[in-house]
Coordinates of N, CA and C and ligand atoms in Angstrom, one line a residue:
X242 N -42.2 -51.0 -2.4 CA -42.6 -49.7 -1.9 C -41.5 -48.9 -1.3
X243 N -41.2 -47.8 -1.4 CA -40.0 -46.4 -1.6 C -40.4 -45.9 0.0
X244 N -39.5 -46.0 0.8 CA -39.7 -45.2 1.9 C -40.2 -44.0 1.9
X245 N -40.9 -43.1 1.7 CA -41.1 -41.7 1.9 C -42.5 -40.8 2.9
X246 N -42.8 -39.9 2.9 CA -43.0 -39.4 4.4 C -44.5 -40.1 4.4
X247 N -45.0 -40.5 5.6 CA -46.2 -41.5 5.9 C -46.1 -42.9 5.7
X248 N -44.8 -43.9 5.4 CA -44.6 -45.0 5.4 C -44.2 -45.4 6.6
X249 N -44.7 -46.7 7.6 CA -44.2 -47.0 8.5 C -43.0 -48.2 8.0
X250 N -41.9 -47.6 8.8 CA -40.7 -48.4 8.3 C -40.4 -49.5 9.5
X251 N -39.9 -50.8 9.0 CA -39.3 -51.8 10.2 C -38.1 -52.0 9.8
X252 N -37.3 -51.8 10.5 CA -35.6 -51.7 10.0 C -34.6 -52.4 11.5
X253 N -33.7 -53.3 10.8 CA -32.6 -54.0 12.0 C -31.5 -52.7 11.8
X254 N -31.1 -52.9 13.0 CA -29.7 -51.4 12.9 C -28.7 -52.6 13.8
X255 N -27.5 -51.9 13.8 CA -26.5 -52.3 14.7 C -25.8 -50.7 14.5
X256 N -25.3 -50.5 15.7 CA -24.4 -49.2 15.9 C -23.4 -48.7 16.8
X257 N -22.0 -48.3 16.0 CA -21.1 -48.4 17.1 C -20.4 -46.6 16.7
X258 N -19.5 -46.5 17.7 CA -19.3 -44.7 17.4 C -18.4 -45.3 16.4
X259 N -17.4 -44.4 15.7 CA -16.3 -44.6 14.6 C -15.2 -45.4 15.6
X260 N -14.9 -46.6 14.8 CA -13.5 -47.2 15.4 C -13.7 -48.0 16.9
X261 N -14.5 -48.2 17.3 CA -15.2 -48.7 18.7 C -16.2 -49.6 18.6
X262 N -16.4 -50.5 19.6 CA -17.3 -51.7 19.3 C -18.5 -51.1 19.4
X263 N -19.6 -52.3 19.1 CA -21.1 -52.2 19.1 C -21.6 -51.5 20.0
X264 N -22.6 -50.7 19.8 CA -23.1 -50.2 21.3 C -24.5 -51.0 21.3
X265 N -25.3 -51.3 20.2 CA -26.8 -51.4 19.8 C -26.4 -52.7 18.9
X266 N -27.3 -53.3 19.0 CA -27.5 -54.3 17.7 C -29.0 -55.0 18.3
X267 N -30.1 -54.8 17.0 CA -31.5 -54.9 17.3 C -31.2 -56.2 16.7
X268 N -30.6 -56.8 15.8 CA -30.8 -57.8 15.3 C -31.0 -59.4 16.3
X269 N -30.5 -59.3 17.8 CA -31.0 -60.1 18.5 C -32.2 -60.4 19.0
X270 N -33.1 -59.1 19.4 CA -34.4 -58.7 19.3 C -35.3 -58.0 18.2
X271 N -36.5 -57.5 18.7 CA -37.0 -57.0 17.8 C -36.4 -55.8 17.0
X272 N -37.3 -56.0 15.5 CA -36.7 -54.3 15.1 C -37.2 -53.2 15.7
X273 N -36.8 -52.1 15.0 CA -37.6 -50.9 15.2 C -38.1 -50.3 14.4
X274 N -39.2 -49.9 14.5 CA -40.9 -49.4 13.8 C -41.2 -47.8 14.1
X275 N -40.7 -47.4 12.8 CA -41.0 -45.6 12.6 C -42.1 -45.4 12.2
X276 N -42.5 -44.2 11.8 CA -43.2 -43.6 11.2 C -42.5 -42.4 10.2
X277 N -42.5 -42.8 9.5 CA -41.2 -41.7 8.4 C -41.7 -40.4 8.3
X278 N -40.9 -39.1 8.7 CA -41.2 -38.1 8.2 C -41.8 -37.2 9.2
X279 N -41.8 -37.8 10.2 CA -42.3 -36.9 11.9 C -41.2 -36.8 12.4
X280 N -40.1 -36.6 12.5 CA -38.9 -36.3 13.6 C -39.0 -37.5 14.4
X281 N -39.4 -38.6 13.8 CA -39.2 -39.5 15.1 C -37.9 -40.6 15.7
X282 N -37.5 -40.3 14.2 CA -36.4 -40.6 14.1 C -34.4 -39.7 14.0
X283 N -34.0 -40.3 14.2 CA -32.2 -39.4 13.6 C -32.1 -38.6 12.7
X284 N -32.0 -37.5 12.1 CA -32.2 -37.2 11.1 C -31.2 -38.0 10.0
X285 N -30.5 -37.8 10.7 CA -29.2 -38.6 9.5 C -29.5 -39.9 9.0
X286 N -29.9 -40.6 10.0 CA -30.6 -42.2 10.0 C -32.0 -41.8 8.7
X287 N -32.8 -41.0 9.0 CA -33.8 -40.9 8.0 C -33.8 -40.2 7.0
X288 N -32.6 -39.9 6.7 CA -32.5 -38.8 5.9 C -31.6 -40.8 4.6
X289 N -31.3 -41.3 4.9 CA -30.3 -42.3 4.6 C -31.5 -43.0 3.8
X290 N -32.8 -43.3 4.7 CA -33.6 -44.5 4.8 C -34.6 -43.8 3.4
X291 N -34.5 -42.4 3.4 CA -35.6 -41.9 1.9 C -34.8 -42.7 0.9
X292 N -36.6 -43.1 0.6 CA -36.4 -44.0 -0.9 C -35.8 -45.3 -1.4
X293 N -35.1 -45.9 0.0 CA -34.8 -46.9 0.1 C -36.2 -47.8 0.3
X294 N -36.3 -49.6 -0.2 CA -37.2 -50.3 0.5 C -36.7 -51.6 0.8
X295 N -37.6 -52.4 1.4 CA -37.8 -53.7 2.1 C -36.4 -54.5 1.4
X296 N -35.6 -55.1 2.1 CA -34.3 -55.9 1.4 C -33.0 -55.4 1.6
X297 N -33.3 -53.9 1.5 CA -32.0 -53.0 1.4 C -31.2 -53.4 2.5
X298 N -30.1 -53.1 2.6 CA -28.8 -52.9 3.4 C -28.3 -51.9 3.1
X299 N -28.1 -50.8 4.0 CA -27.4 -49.6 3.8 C -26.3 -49.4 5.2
X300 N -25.3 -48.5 5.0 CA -24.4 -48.2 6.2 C -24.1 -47.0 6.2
X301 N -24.1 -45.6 7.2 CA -24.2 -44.5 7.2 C -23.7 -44.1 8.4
X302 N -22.8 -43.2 7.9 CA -21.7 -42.4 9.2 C -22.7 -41.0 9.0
X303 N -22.9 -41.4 10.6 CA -24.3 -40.0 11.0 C -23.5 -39.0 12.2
X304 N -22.8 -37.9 11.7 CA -22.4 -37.0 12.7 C -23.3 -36.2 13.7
X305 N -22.6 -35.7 14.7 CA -23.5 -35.3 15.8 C -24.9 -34.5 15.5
X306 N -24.3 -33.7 14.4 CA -25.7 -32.7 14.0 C -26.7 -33.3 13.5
X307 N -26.3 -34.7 13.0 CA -27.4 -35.3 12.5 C -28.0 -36.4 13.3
X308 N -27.4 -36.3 14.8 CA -27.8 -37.8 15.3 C -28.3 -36.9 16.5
X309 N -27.5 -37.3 17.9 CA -28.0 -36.9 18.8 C -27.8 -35.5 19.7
X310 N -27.4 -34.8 18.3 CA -26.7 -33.4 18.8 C -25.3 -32.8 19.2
X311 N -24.9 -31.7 19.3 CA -23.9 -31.3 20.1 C -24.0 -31.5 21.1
X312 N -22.5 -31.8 22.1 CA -22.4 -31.5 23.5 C -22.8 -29.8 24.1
X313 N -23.7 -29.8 24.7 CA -24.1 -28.7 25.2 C -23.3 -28.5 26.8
X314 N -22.4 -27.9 27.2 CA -21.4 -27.2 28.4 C -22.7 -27.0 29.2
X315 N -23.6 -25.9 28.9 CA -25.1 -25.5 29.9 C -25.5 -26.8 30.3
X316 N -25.1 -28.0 29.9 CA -26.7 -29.2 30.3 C -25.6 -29.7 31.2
X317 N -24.5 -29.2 31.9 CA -23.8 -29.7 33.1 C -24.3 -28.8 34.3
X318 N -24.8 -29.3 35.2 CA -25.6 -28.4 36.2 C -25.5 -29.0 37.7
X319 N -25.0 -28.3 38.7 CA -25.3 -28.6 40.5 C -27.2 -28.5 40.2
X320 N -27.4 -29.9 40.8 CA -28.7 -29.7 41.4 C -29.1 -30.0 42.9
X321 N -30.3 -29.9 43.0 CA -30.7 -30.4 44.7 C -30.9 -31.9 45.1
X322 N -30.4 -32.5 45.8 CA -30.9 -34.3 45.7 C -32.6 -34.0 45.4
X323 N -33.2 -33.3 46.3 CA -34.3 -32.7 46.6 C -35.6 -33.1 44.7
X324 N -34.4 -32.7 44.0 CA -35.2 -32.3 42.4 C -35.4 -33.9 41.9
X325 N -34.5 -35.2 42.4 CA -34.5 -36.2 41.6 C -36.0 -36.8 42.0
X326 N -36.7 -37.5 41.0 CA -38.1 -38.4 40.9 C -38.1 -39.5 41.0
X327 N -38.5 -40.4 41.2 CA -38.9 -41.7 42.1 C -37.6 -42.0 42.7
X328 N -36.7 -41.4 43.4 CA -35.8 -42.0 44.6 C -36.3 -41.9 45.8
X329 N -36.3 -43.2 46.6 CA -36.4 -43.9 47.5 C -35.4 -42.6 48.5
X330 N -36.4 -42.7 50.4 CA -35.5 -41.6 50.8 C -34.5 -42.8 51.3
X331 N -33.5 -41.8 51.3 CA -31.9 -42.6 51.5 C -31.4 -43.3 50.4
X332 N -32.1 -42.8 49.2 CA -31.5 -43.6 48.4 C -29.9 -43.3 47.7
X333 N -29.0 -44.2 47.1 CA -27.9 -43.8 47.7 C -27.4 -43.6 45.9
X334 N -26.5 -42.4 45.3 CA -26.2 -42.3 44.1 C -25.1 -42.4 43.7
X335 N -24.3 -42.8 42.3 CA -23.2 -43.0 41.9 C -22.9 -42.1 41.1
X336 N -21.4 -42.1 40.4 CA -21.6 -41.1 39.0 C -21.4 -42.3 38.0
X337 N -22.2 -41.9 37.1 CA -22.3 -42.2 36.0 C -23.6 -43.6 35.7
X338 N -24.5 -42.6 37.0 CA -25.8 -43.3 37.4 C -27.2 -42.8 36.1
X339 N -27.9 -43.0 35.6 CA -29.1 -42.2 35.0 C -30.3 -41.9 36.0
X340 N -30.9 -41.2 36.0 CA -31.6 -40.6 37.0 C -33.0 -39.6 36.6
X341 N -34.1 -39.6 36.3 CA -34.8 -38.5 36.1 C -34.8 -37.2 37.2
X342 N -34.6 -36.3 36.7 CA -35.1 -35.3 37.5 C -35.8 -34.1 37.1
X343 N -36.7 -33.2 38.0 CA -37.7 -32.5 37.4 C -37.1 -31.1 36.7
X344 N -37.2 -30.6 35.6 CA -36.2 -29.2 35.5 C -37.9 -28.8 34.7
X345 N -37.6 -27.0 34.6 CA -38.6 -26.4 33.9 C -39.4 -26.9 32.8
X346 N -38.6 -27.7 31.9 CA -39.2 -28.1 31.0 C -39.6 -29.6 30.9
X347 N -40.3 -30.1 32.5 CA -40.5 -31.4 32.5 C -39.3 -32.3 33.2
X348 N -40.0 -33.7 33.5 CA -38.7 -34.5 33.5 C -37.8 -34.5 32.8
X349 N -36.8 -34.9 32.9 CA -35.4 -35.5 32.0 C -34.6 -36.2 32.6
X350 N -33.9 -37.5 31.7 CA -32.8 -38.3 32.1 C -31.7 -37.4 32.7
X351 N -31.3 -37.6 33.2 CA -29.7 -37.0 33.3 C -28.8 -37.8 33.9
X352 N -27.5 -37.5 33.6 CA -26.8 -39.0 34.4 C -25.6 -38.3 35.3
X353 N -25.6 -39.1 35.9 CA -24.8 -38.0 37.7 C -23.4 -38.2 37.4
X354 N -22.5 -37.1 37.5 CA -21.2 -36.8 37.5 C -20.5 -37.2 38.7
X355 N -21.2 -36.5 39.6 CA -20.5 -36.3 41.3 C -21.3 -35.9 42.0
X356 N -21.2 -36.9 43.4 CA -22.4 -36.6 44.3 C -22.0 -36.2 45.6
X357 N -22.5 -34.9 46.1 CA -22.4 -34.1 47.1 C -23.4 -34.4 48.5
X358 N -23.0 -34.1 49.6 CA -23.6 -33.9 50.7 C -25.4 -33.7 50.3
X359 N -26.0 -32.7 49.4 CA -27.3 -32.6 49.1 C -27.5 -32.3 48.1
X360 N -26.1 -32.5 47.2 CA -26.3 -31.8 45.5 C -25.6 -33.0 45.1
X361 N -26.3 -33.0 43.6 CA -25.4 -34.2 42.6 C -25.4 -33.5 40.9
X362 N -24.3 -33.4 40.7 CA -23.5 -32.2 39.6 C -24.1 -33.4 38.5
X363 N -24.6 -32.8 38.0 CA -25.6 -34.0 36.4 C -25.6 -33.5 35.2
X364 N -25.1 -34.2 34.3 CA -25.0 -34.1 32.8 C -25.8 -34.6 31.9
X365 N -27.3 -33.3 31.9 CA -28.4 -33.5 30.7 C -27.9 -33.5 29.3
X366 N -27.0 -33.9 28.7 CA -26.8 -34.6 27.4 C -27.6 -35.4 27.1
X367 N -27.4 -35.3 26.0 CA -28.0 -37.3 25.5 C -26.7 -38.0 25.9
X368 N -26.8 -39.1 25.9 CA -25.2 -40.0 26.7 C -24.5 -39.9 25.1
X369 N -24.9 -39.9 24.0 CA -24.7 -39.8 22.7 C -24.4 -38.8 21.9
X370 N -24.6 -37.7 23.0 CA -24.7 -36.1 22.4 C -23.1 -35.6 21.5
X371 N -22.6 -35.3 20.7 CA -21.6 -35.2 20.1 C -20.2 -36.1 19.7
X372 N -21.4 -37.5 19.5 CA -20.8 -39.2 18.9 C -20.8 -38.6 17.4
X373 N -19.8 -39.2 16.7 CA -20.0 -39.6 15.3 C -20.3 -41.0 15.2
X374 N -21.8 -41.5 14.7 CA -22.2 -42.9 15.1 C -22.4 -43.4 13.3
X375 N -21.6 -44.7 13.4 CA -22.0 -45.5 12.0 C -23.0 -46.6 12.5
X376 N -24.2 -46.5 11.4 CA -25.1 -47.3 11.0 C -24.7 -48.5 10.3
X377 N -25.1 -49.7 10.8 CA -25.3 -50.8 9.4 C -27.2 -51.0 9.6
X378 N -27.8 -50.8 8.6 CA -29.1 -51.0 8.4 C -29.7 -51.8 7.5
X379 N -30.6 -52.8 7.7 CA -31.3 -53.8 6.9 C -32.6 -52.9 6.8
X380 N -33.4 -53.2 5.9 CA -34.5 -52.7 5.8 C -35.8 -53.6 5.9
X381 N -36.5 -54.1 6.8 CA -37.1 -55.7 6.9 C -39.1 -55.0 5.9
X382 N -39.0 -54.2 6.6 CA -40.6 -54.0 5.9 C -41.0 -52.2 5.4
X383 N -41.2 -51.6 4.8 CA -42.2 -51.0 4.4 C -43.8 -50.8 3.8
X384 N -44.6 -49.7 4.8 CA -45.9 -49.8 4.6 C -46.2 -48.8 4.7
X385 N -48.0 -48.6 4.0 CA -48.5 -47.2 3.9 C -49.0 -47.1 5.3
X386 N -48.8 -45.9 6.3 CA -49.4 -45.5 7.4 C -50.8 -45.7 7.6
X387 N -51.7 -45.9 8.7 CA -52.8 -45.6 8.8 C -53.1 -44.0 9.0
X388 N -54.6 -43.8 8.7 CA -54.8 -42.3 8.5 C -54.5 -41.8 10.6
X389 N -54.9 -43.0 11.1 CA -55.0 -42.6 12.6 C -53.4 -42.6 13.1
X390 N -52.1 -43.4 12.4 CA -51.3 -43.4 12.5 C -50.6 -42.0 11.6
X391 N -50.9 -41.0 11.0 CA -50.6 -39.8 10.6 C -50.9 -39.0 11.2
X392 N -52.4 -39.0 11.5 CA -53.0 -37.9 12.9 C -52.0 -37.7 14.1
X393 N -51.8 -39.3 14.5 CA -51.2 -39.3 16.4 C -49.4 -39.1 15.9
X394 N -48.8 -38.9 14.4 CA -47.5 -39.0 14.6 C -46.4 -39.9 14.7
X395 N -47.1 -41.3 14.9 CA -46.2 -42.7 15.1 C -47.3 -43.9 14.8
X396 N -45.9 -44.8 14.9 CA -46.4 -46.1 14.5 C -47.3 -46.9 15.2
X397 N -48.2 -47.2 15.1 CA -48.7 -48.3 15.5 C -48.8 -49.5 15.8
X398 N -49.0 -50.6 16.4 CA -49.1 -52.6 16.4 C -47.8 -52.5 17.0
X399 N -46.9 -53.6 16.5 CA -46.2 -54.6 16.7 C -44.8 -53.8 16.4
X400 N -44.1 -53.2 17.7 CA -43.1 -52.6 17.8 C -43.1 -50.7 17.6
X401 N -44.3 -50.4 17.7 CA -44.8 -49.4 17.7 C -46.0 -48.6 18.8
X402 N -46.0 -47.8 19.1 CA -47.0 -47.7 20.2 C -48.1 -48.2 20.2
X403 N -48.7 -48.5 21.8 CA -49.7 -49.6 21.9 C -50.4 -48.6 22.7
X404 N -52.0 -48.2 22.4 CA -52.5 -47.5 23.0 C -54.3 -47.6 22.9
Ligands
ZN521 ZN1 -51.2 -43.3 18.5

């Protein structure tokens, strides 16, 4: 069976930026369980995985635009200690801590640069945001989607949302 849009995919990855060690390698644990063809995935990564099935090994140099974006300058921002979510009061920050905090459009990760007297200067990137990252990809399973798994968007069972 041909990976294409409504197949739930289970695939081992291992991933390091170009010329630098491992960052990821699923193959110690579980895989990971898409749903093909909803953005749920990299684009580069899914764009690789069309048409491929169950067996395959593939390897793919996925540039920023295709992975986790450009570095965006704007997503460096002074905020208020005041904005971060579930810290403890007195709780105490580092840089190059991860941290949710609340901004207009919801929570978000952000990870702290420098921390001030009542501000801490945070960098909403993805920590990934303008990597050139190489793929090595096994392909362990493809399957047809459930109709309730097309409705909601994602995968379902075993490595997939549980709801
Ligand atoms: Zn669901």
């Amino acid at each position: 069976m041909q990976i294409e849009k409504n197949k739930v995919v289970t695939f081992h990855y291992r991933v390091n930026e170009t010329g630098r060690e491992t960052l990821e390698d699923s193959h110690d644990g579980d895989p990971l369980v898409y749903l093909h063809g909803h953005d749920s995935m990299i684009p580069g990564v899914e764009e690789a995985l069309t048409g491929r099935q169950a067996g395959d090994h593939l390897e793919v140099t996925v540039p920023p635009e295709k992975g986790y974006g450009v570095r965006n300058d704007d997503a460096v921002q002074r905020i208020s200690k005041s904005h971060v979510l579930h810290a403890s009061k007195g709780a105490r920050f580092e840089p190059g801590m991860m941290i949710q905090v609340n901004t207009p459009y919801g929570p978000r990760s952000v990870i702290v640069l420098k921390v001030g007297m009542t501000t801490l200067d945070v960098d909403a990137n993805h920590p990934l945001a303008g990597r050139t990252l190489e793929f090595a990809i096994d392909v362990v399973d493809v399957r047809d989607a459930s109709e309730e798994e097309i409705a909601h968007g994602h995968a379902h069972g075993a490595g997939g949302h549980e709801h």
